CSV table of C-alpha atoms and ligand atoms in Angstrom, one decimal:
chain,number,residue,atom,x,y,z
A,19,UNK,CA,-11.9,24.9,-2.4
A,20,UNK,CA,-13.0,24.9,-6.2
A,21,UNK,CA,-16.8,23.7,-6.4
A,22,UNK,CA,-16.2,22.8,-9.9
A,23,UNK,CA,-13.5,20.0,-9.5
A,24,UNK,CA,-15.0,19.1,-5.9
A,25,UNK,CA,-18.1,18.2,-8.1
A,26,UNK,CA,-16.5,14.5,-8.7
A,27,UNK,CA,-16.4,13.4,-5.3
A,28,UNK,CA,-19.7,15.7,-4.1
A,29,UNK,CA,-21.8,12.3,-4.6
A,30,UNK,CA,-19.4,9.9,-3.7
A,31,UNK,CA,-18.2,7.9,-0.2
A,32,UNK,CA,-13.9,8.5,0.7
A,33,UNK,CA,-12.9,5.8,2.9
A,34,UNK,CA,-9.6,6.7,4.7
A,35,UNK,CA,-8.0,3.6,6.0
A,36,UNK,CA,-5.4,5.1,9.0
A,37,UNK,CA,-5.6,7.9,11.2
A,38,UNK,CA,-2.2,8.9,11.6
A,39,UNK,CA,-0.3,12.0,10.6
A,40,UNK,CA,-1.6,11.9,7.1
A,41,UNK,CA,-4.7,10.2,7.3
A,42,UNK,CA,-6.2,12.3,10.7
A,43,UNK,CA,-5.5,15.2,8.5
A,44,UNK,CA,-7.2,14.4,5.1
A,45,UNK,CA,-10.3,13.3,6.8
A,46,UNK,CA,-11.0,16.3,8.8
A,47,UNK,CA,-9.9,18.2,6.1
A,48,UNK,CA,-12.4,16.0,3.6
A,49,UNK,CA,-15.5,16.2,6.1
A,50,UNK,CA,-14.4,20.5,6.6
A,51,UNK,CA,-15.3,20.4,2.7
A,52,UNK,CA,-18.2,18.5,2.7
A,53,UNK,CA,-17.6,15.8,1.8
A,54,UNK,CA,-18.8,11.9,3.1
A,55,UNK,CA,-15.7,10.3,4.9
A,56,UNK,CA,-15.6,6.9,6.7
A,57,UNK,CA,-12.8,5.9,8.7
A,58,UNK,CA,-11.4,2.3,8.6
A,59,UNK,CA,-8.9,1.5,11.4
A,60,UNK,CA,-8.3,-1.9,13.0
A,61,UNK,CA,-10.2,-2.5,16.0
A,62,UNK,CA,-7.0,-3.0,18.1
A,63,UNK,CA,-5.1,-0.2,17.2
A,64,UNK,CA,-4.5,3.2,18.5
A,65,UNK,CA,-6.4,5.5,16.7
A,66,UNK,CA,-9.4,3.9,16.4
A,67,UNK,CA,-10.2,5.7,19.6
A,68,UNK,CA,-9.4,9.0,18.6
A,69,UNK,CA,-11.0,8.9,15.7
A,70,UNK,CA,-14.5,7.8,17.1
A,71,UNK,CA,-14.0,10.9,19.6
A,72,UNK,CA,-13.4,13.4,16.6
A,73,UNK,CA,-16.7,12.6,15.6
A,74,UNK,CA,-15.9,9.6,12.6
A,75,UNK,CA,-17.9,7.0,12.0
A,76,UNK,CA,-15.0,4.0,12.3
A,77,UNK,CA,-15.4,0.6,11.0
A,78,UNK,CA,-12.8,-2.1,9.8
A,79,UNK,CA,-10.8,-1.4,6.7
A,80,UNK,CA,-12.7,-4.5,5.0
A,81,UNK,CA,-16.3,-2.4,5.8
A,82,UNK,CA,-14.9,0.7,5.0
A,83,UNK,CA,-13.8,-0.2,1.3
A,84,UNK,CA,-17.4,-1.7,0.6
A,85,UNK,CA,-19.1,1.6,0.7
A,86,UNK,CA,-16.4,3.8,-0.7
A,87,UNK,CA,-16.3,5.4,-3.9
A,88,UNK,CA,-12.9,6.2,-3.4
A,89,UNK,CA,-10.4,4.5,-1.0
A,90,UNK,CA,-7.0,6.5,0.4
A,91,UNK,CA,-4.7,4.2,1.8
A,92,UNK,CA,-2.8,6.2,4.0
A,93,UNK,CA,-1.5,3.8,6.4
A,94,UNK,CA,2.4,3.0,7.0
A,95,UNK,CA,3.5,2.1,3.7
A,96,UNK,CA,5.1,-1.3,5.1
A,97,UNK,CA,1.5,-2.6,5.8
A,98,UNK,CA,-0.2,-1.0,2.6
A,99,UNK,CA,0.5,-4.4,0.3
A,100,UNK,CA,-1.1,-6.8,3.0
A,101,UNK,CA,-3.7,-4.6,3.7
A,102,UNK,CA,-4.8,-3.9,-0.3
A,103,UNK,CA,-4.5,-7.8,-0.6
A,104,UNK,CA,-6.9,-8.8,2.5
A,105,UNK,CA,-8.9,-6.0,3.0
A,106,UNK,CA,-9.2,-3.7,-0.2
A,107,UNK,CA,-9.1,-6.3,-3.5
A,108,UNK,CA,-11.6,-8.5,-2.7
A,109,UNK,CA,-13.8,-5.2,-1.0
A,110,UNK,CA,-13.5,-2.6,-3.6
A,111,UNK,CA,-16.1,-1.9,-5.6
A,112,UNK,CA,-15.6,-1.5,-10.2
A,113,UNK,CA,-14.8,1.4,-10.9
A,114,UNK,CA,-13.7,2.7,-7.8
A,115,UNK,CA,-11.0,4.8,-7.2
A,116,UNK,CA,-7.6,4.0,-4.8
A,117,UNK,CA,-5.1,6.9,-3.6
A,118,UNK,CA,-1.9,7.2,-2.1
A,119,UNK,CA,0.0,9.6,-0.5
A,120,UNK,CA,3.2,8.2,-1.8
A,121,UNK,CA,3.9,6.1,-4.8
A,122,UNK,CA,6.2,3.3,-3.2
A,123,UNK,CA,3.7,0.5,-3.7
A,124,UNK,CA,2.6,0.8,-6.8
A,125,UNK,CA,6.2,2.2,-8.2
A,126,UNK,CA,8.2,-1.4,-6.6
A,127,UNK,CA,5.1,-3.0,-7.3
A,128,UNK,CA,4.4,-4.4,-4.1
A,129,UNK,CA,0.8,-3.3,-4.9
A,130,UNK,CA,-0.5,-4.2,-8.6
A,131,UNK,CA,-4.2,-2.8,-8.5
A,132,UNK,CA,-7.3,-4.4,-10.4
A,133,UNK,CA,-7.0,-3.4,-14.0
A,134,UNK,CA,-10.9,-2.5,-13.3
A,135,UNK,CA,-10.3,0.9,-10.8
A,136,UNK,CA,-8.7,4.1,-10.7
A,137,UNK,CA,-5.3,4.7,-9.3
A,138,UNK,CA,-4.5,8.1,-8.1
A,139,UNK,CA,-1.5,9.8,-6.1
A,140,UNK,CA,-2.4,12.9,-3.6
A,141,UNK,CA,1.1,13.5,-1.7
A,142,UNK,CA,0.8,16.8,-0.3
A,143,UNK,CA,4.8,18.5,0.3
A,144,UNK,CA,4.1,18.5,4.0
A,145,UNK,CA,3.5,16.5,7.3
A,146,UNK,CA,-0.3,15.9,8.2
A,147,UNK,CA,-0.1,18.3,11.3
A,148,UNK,CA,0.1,21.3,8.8
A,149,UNK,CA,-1.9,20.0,6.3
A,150,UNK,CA,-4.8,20.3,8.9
A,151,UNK,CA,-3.5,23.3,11.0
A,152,UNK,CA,-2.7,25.5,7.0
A,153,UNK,CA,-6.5,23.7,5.9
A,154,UNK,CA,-8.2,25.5,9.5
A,155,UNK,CA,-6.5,28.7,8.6
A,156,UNK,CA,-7.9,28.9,5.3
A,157,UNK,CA,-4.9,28.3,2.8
A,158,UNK,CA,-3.4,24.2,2.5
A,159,UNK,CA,-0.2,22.5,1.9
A,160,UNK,CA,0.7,22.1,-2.4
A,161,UNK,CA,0.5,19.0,-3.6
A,162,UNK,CA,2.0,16.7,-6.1
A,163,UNK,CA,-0.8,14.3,-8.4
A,164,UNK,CA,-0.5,11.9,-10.2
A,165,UNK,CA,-2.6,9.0,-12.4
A,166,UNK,CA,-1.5,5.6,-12.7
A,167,UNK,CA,-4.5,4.4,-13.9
A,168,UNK,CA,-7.8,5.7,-15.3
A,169,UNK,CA,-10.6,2.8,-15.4
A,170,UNK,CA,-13.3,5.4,-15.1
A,171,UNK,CA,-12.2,8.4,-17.3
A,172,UNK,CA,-12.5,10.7,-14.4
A,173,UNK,CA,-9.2,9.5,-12.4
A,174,UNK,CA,-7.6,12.9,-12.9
A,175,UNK,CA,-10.5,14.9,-11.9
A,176,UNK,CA,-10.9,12.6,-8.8
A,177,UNK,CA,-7.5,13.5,-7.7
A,178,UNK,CA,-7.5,17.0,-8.4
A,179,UNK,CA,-11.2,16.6,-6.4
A,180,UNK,CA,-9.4,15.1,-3.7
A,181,UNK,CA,-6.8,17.4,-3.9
A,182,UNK,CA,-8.9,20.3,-3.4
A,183,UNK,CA,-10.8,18.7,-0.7
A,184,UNK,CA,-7.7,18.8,1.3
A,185,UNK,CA,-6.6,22.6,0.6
A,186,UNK,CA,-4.3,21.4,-1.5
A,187,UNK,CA,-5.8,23.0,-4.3
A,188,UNK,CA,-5.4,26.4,-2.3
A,189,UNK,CA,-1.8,26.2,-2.2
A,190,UNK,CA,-0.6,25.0,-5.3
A,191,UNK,CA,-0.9,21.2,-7.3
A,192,UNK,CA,1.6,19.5,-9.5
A,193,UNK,CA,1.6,17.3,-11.8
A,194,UNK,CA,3.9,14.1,-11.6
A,195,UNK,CA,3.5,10.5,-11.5
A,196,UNK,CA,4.3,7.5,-9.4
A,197,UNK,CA,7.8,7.1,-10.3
A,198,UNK,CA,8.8,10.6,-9.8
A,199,UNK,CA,7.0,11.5,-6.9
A,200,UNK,CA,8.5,8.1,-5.4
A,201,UNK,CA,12.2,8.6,-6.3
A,202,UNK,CA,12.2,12.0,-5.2
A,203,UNK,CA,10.7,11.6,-2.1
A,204,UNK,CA,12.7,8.8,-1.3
A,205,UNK,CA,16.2,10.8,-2.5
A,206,UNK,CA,14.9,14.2,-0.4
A,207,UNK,CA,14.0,12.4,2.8
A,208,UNK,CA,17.2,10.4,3.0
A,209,UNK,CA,19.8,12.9,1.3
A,210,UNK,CA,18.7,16.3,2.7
A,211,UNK,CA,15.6,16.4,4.7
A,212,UNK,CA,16.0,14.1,7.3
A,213,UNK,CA,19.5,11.9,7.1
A,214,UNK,CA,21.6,14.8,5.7
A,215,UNK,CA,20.3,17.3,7.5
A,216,UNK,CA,20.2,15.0,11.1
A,217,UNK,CA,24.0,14.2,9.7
A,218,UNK,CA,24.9,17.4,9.4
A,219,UNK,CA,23.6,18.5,12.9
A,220,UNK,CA,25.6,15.7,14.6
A,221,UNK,CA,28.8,16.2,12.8
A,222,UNK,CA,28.9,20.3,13.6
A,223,UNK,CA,27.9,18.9,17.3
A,224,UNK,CA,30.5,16.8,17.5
A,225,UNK,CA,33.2,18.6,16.0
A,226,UNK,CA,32.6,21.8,18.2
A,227,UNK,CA,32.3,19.3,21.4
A,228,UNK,CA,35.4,17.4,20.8
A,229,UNK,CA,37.0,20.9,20.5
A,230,UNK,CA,36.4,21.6,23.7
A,231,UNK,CA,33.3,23.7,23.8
A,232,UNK,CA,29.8,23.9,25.7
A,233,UNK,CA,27.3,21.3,24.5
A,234,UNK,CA,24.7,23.9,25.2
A,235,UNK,CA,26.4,26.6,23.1
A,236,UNK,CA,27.3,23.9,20.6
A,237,UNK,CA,23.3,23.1,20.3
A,238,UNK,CA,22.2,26.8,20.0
A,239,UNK,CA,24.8,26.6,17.1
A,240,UNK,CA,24.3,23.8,15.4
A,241,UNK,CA,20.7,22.5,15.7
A,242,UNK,CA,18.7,25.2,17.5
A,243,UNK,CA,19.3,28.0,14.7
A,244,UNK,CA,19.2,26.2,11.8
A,245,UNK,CA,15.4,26.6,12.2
A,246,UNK,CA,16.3,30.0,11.8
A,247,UNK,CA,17.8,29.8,8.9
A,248,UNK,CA,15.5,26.9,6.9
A,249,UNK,CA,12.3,29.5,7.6
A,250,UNK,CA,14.2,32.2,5.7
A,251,UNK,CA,15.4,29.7,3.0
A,252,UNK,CA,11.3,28.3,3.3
A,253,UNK,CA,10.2,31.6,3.1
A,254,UNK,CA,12.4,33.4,0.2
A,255,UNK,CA,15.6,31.0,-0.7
A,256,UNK,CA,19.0,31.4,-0.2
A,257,UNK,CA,18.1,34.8,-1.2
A,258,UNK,CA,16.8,36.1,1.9
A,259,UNK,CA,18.9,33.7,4.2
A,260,UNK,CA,22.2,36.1,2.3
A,261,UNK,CA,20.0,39.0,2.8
A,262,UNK,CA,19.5,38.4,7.0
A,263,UNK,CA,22.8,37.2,8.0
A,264,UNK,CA,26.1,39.7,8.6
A,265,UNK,CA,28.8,39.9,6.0
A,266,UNK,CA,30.6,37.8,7.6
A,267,UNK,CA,28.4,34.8,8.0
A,268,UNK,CA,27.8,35.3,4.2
A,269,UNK,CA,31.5,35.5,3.4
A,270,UNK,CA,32.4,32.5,5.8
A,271,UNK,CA,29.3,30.4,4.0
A,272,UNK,CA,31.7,31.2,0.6
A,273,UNK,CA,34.4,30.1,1.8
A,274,UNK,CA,33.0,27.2,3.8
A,275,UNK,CA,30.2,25.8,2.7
A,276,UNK,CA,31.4,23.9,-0.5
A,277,UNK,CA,34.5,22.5,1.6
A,278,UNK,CA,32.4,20.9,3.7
A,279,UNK,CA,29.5,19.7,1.5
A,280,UNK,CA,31.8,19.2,-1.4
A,281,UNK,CA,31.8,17.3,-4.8
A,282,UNK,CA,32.4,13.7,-2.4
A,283,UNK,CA,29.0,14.5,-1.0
A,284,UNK,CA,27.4,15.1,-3.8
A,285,UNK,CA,28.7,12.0,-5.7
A,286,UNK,CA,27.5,9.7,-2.5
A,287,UNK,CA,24.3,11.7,-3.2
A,288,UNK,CA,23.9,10.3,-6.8
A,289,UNK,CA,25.1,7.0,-5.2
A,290,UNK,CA,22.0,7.3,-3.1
A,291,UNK,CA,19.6,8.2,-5.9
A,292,UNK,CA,20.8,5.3,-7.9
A,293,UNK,CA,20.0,2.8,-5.0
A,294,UNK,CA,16.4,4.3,-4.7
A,295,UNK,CA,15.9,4.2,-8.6
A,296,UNK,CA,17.0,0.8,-9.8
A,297,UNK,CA,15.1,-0.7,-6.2
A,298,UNK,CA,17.8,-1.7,-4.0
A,299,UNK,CA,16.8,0.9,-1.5
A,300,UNK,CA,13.1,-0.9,-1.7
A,301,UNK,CA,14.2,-4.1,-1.3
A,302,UNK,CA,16.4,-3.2,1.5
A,303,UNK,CA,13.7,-2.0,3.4
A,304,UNK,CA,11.4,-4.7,2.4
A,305,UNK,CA,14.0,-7.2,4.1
A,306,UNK,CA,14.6,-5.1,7.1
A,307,UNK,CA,11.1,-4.4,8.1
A,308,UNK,CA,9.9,-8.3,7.5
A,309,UNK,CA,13.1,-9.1,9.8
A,310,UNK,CA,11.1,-7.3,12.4
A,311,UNK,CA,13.6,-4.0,12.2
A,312,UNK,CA,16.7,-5.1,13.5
A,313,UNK,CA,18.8,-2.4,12.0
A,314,UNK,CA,15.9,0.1,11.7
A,315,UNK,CA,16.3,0.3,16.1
A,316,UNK,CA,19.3,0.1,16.5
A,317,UNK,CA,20.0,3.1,14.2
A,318,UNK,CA,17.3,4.8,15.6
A,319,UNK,CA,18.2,4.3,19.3
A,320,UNK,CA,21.7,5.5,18.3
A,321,UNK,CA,20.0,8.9,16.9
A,322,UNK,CA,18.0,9.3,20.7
A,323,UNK,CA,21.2,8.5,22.5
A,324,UNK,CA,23.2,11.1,20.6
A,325,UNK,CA,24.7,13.5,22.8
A,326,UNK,CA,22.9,16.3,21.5
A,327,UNK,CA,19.7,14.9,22.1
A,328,UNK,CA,21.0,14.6,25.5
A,329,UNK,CA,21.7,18.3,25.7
A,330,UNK,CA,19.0,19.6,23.8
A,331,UNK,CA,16.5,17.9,26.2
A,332,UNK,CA,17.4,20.0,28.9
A,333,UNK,CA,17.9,22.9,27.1
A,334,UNK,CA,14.3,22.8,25.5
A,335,UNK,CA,12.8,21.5,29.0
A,336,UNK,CA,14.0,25.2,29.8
A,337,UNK,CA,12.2,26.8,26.4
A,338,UNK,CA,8.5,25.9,26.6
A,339,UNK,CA,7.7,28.3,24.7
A,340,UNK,CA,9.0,26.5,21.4
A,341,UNK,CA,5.8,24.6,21.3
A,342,UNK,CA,5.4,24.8,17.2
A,343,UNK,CA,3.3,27.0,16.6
A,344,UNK,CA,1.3,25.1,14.0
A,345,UNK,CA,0.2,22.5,16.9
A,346,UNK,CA,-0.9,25.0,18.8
A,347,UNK,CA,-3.4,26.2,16.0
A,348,UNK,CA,-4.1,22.5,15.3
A,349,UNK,CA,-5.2,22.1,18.8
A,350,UNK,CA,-7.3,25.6,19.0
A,351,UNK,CA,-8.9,24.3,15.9
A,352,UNK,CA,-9.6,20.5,16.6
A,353,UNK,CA,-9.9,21.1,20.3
A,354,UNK,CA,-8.2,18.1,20.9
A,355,UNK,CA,-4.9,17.1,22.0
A,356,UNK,CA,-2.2,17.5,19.3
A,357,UNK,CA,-0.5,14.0,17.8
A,358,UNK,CA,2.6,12.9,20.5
A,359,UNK,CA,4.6,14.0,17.7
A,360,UNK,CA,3.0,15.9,15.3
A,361,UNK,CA,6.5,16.4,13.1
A,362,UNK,CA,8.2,13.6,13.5
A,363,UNK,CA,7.9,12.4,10.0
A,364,UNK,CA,8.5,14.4,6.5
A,365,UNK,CA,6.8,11.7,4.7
B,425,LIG,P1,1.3,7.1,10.3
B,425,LIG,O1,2.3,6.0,10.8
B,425,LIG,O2,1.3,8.4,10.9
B,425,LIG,O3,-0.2,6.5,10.6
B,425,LIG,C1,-0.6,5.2,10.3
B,425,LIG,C2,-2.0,5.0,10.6
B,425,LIG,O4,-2.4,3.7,10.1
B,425,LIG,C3,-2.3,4.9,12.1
B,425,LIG,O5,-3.6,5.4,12.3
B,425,LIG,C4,-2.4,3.4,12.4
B,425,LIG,O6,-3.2,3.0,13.4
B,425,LIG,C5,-3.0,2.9,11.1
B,425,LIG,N1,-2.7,1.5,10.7
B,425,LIG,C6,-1.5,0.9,10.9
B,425,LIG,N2,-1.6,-0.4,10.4
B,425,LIG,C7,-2.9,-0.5,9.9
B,425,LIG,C8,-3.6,-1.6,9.3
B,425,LIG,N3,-3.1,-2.8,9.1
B,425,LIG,N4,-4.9,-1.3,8.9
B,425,LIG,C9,-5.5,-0.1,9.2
B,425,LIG,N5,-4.8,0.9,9.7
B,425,LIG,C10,-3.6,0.7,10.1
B,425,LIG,O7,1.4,7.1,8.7
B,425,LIG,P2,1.7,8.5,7.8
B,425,LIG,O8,3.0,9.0,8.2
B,425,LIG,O9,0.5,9.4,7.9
B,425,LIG,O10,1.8,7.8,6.4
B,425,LIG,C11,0.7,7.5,5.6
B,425,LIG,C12,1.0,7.6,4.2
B,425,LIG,O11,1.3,8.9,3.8
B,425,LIG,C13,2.3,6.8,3.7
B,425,LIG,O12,2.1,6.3,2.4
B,425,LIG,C14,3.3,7.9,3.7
B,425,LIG,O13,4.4,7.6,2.9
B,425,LIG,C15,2.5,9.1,3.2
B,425,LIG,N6,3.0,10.4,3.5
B,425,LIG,C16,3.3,10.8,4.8
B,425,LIG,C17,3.7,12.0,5.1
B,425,LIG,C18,4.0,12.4,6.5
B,425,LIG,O14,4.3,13.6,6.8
B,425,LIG,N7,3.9,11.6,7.5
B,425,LIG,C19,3.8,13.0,4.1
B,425,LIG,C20,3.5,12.6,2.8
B,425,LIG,C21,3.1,11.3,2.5
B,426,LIG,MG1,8.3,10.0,2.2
């Protein structure tokens, strides 16, 4: 980490208010770098626990924000505007600084901070499992920053403290602010990352199924090697995946690829984009999560009961030896059990 921008927090209490994927992550990653860190869970909840045992001290949200120089709110982002209302407004002391990991809040204004504090975005391009596990091995996860508001005149150099605190400064930061990191997060997550490419997956699944053919081989096909493929995109592009594949993979993606994924998809794609910019996705999911989630399980359920997750619960039942690689590290690190599921979420 740079000592230089690390100097802005060096004197200064970070309250982390959840201890989930994200917020498990920046604390130990924040106490790794020296720095104070309190942790403000509910007393009910399920991580409260866990975070006592990794050595925090834990306290209510309300407590934690009292103390802190800086408060990172990375809780669900459904909870975020009742909890800034009831536990971090009336807490937060002038001139203190607020961070999220993602700008949905402040962007749909669900959250419109005191003109009197800093507001600050740290959304590292990574689930929290690797922001720890790349942070214990000495390099971190980039990060996108941003400012939304600078009470103090040192809201930048907060972030980029913050930032650094993590690893994310050993990696790489960029910076954005709250509308772009928002919209784009929102677009990659439901276009590509997880509903196109969990689309995709099913579709090639089904297709081969319906034709006829072994679920199992259909799985390897379809789900188990794309991994395969993304770490060779991850690691050098569509460069390198051309570069390891046969000729005649590379001449059937030609031919292929763009009749499948074609100009249609693309235009439901901007479709998507424009229902995350101009809020209807927001309010959407406003609606459905203060309905209790009606739709939200019964899409989900329909994911777990697909047939390949039928199959490819056996199949990896057979495979222990897929245990991600990155939890393993976590664990050797932490010496604690891993999350339940430590990539379940993109962000
Ligand atoms: P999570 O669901 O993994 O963890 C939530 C944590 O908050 C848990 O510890 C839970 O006990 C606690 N919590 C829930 N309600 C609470 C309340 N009312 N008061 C205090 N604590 C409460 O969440 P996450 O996925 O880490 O997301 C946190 C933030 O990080 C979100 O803004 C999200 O968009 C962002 N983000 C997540 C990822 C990711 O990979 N998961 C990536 C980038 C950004
Ligand atoms: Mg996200």
């Amino acid at each position: 980490m740079n000592p230089q921008a690390s100097h802005s927090l060096a004197q200064s209490r970070i309250a982390v208010l959840g201890y989930g994927s994200q917020g498990r992550a920046h604390a130990l990653n924040l106490r790794d770098s020296g720095l104070d860190v309190v942790v403000g869970l509910r007393r009910n909840g399920g991580s409260w626990q866990r975070a006592e045992d990794e050595g925090f001290a834990v306290v209510e949200p309300a407590d934690a924000v009292r103390d802190a120089d800086l408060v990172a709110v990375l809780t669900p982002d459904m909870v975020q505007p009742a909890l800034y209302r009831d536990a971090i407004e009336p807490n937060l002391k002038p001139g203190a600084a607020l961070l999220f990991a993602h700008g949905f809040n402040v962007h749909f204004k669900q959250i419109e901070p005191r003109s009197d504090i800093d507001v600050v975005m740290v959304a590292p391009k990574g689930p929290g499992a690797l922001v720890r596990s790349e942070y214990a091995r000495g390099r971190g996860v980039p990060c996108l920053f941003a400012v939304q508001q600078d009470a103090s005149g040192h809201a930048e150099a907060r972030a980029r403290a913050y930032a650094d605190g993590i690893g994310g400064g050993r990696a790489m930061l960029i910076r954005t602010d709250f509308k772009e990191e928002t919209e784009t997060d929102l677009f990659g997550e439901q276009a590509v990352l997880c509903g196109g490419a969990s689309a995709l997956v099913q579709a090639g699944f089904e297709t081969l199924v319906e034709a006829g053919y072994q679920p199992e081989i259909a799985y390897y096909e379809v789900l188990h090697e794309l991994k395969l493929i993304v770490d060779l995109f991850y690691e050098g592009g569509i460069t390198k995946m051309l570069e390891f594949v046969s000729e005649t993979a590379q001449y059937g993606d030609f031919v292929s690829g763009s009749r499948v994924v074609d100009a249609g998809v693309k235009a439901r794609m901007q479709d998507v984009l424009r229902e995350i910019q101009d809020g209807t996705f927001a309010r959407n999911w406003i609606t459905e999560y203060a309905a209790g989630l009606p739709n939200y399980k019964r899409f989900r359920q329909a994911d777990l009961d697909h047939p390949v997750e039928q199959v490819g619960k056996k199949l990896r039942a057979r495979m222990p030896w897929l245990q991600p690689a990155e939890t393993q590290s976590a664990v050797a690190a932490d010496t604690v059990t891993p999350l339940v599921t430590p990539f379940k979420r993109v962000g």
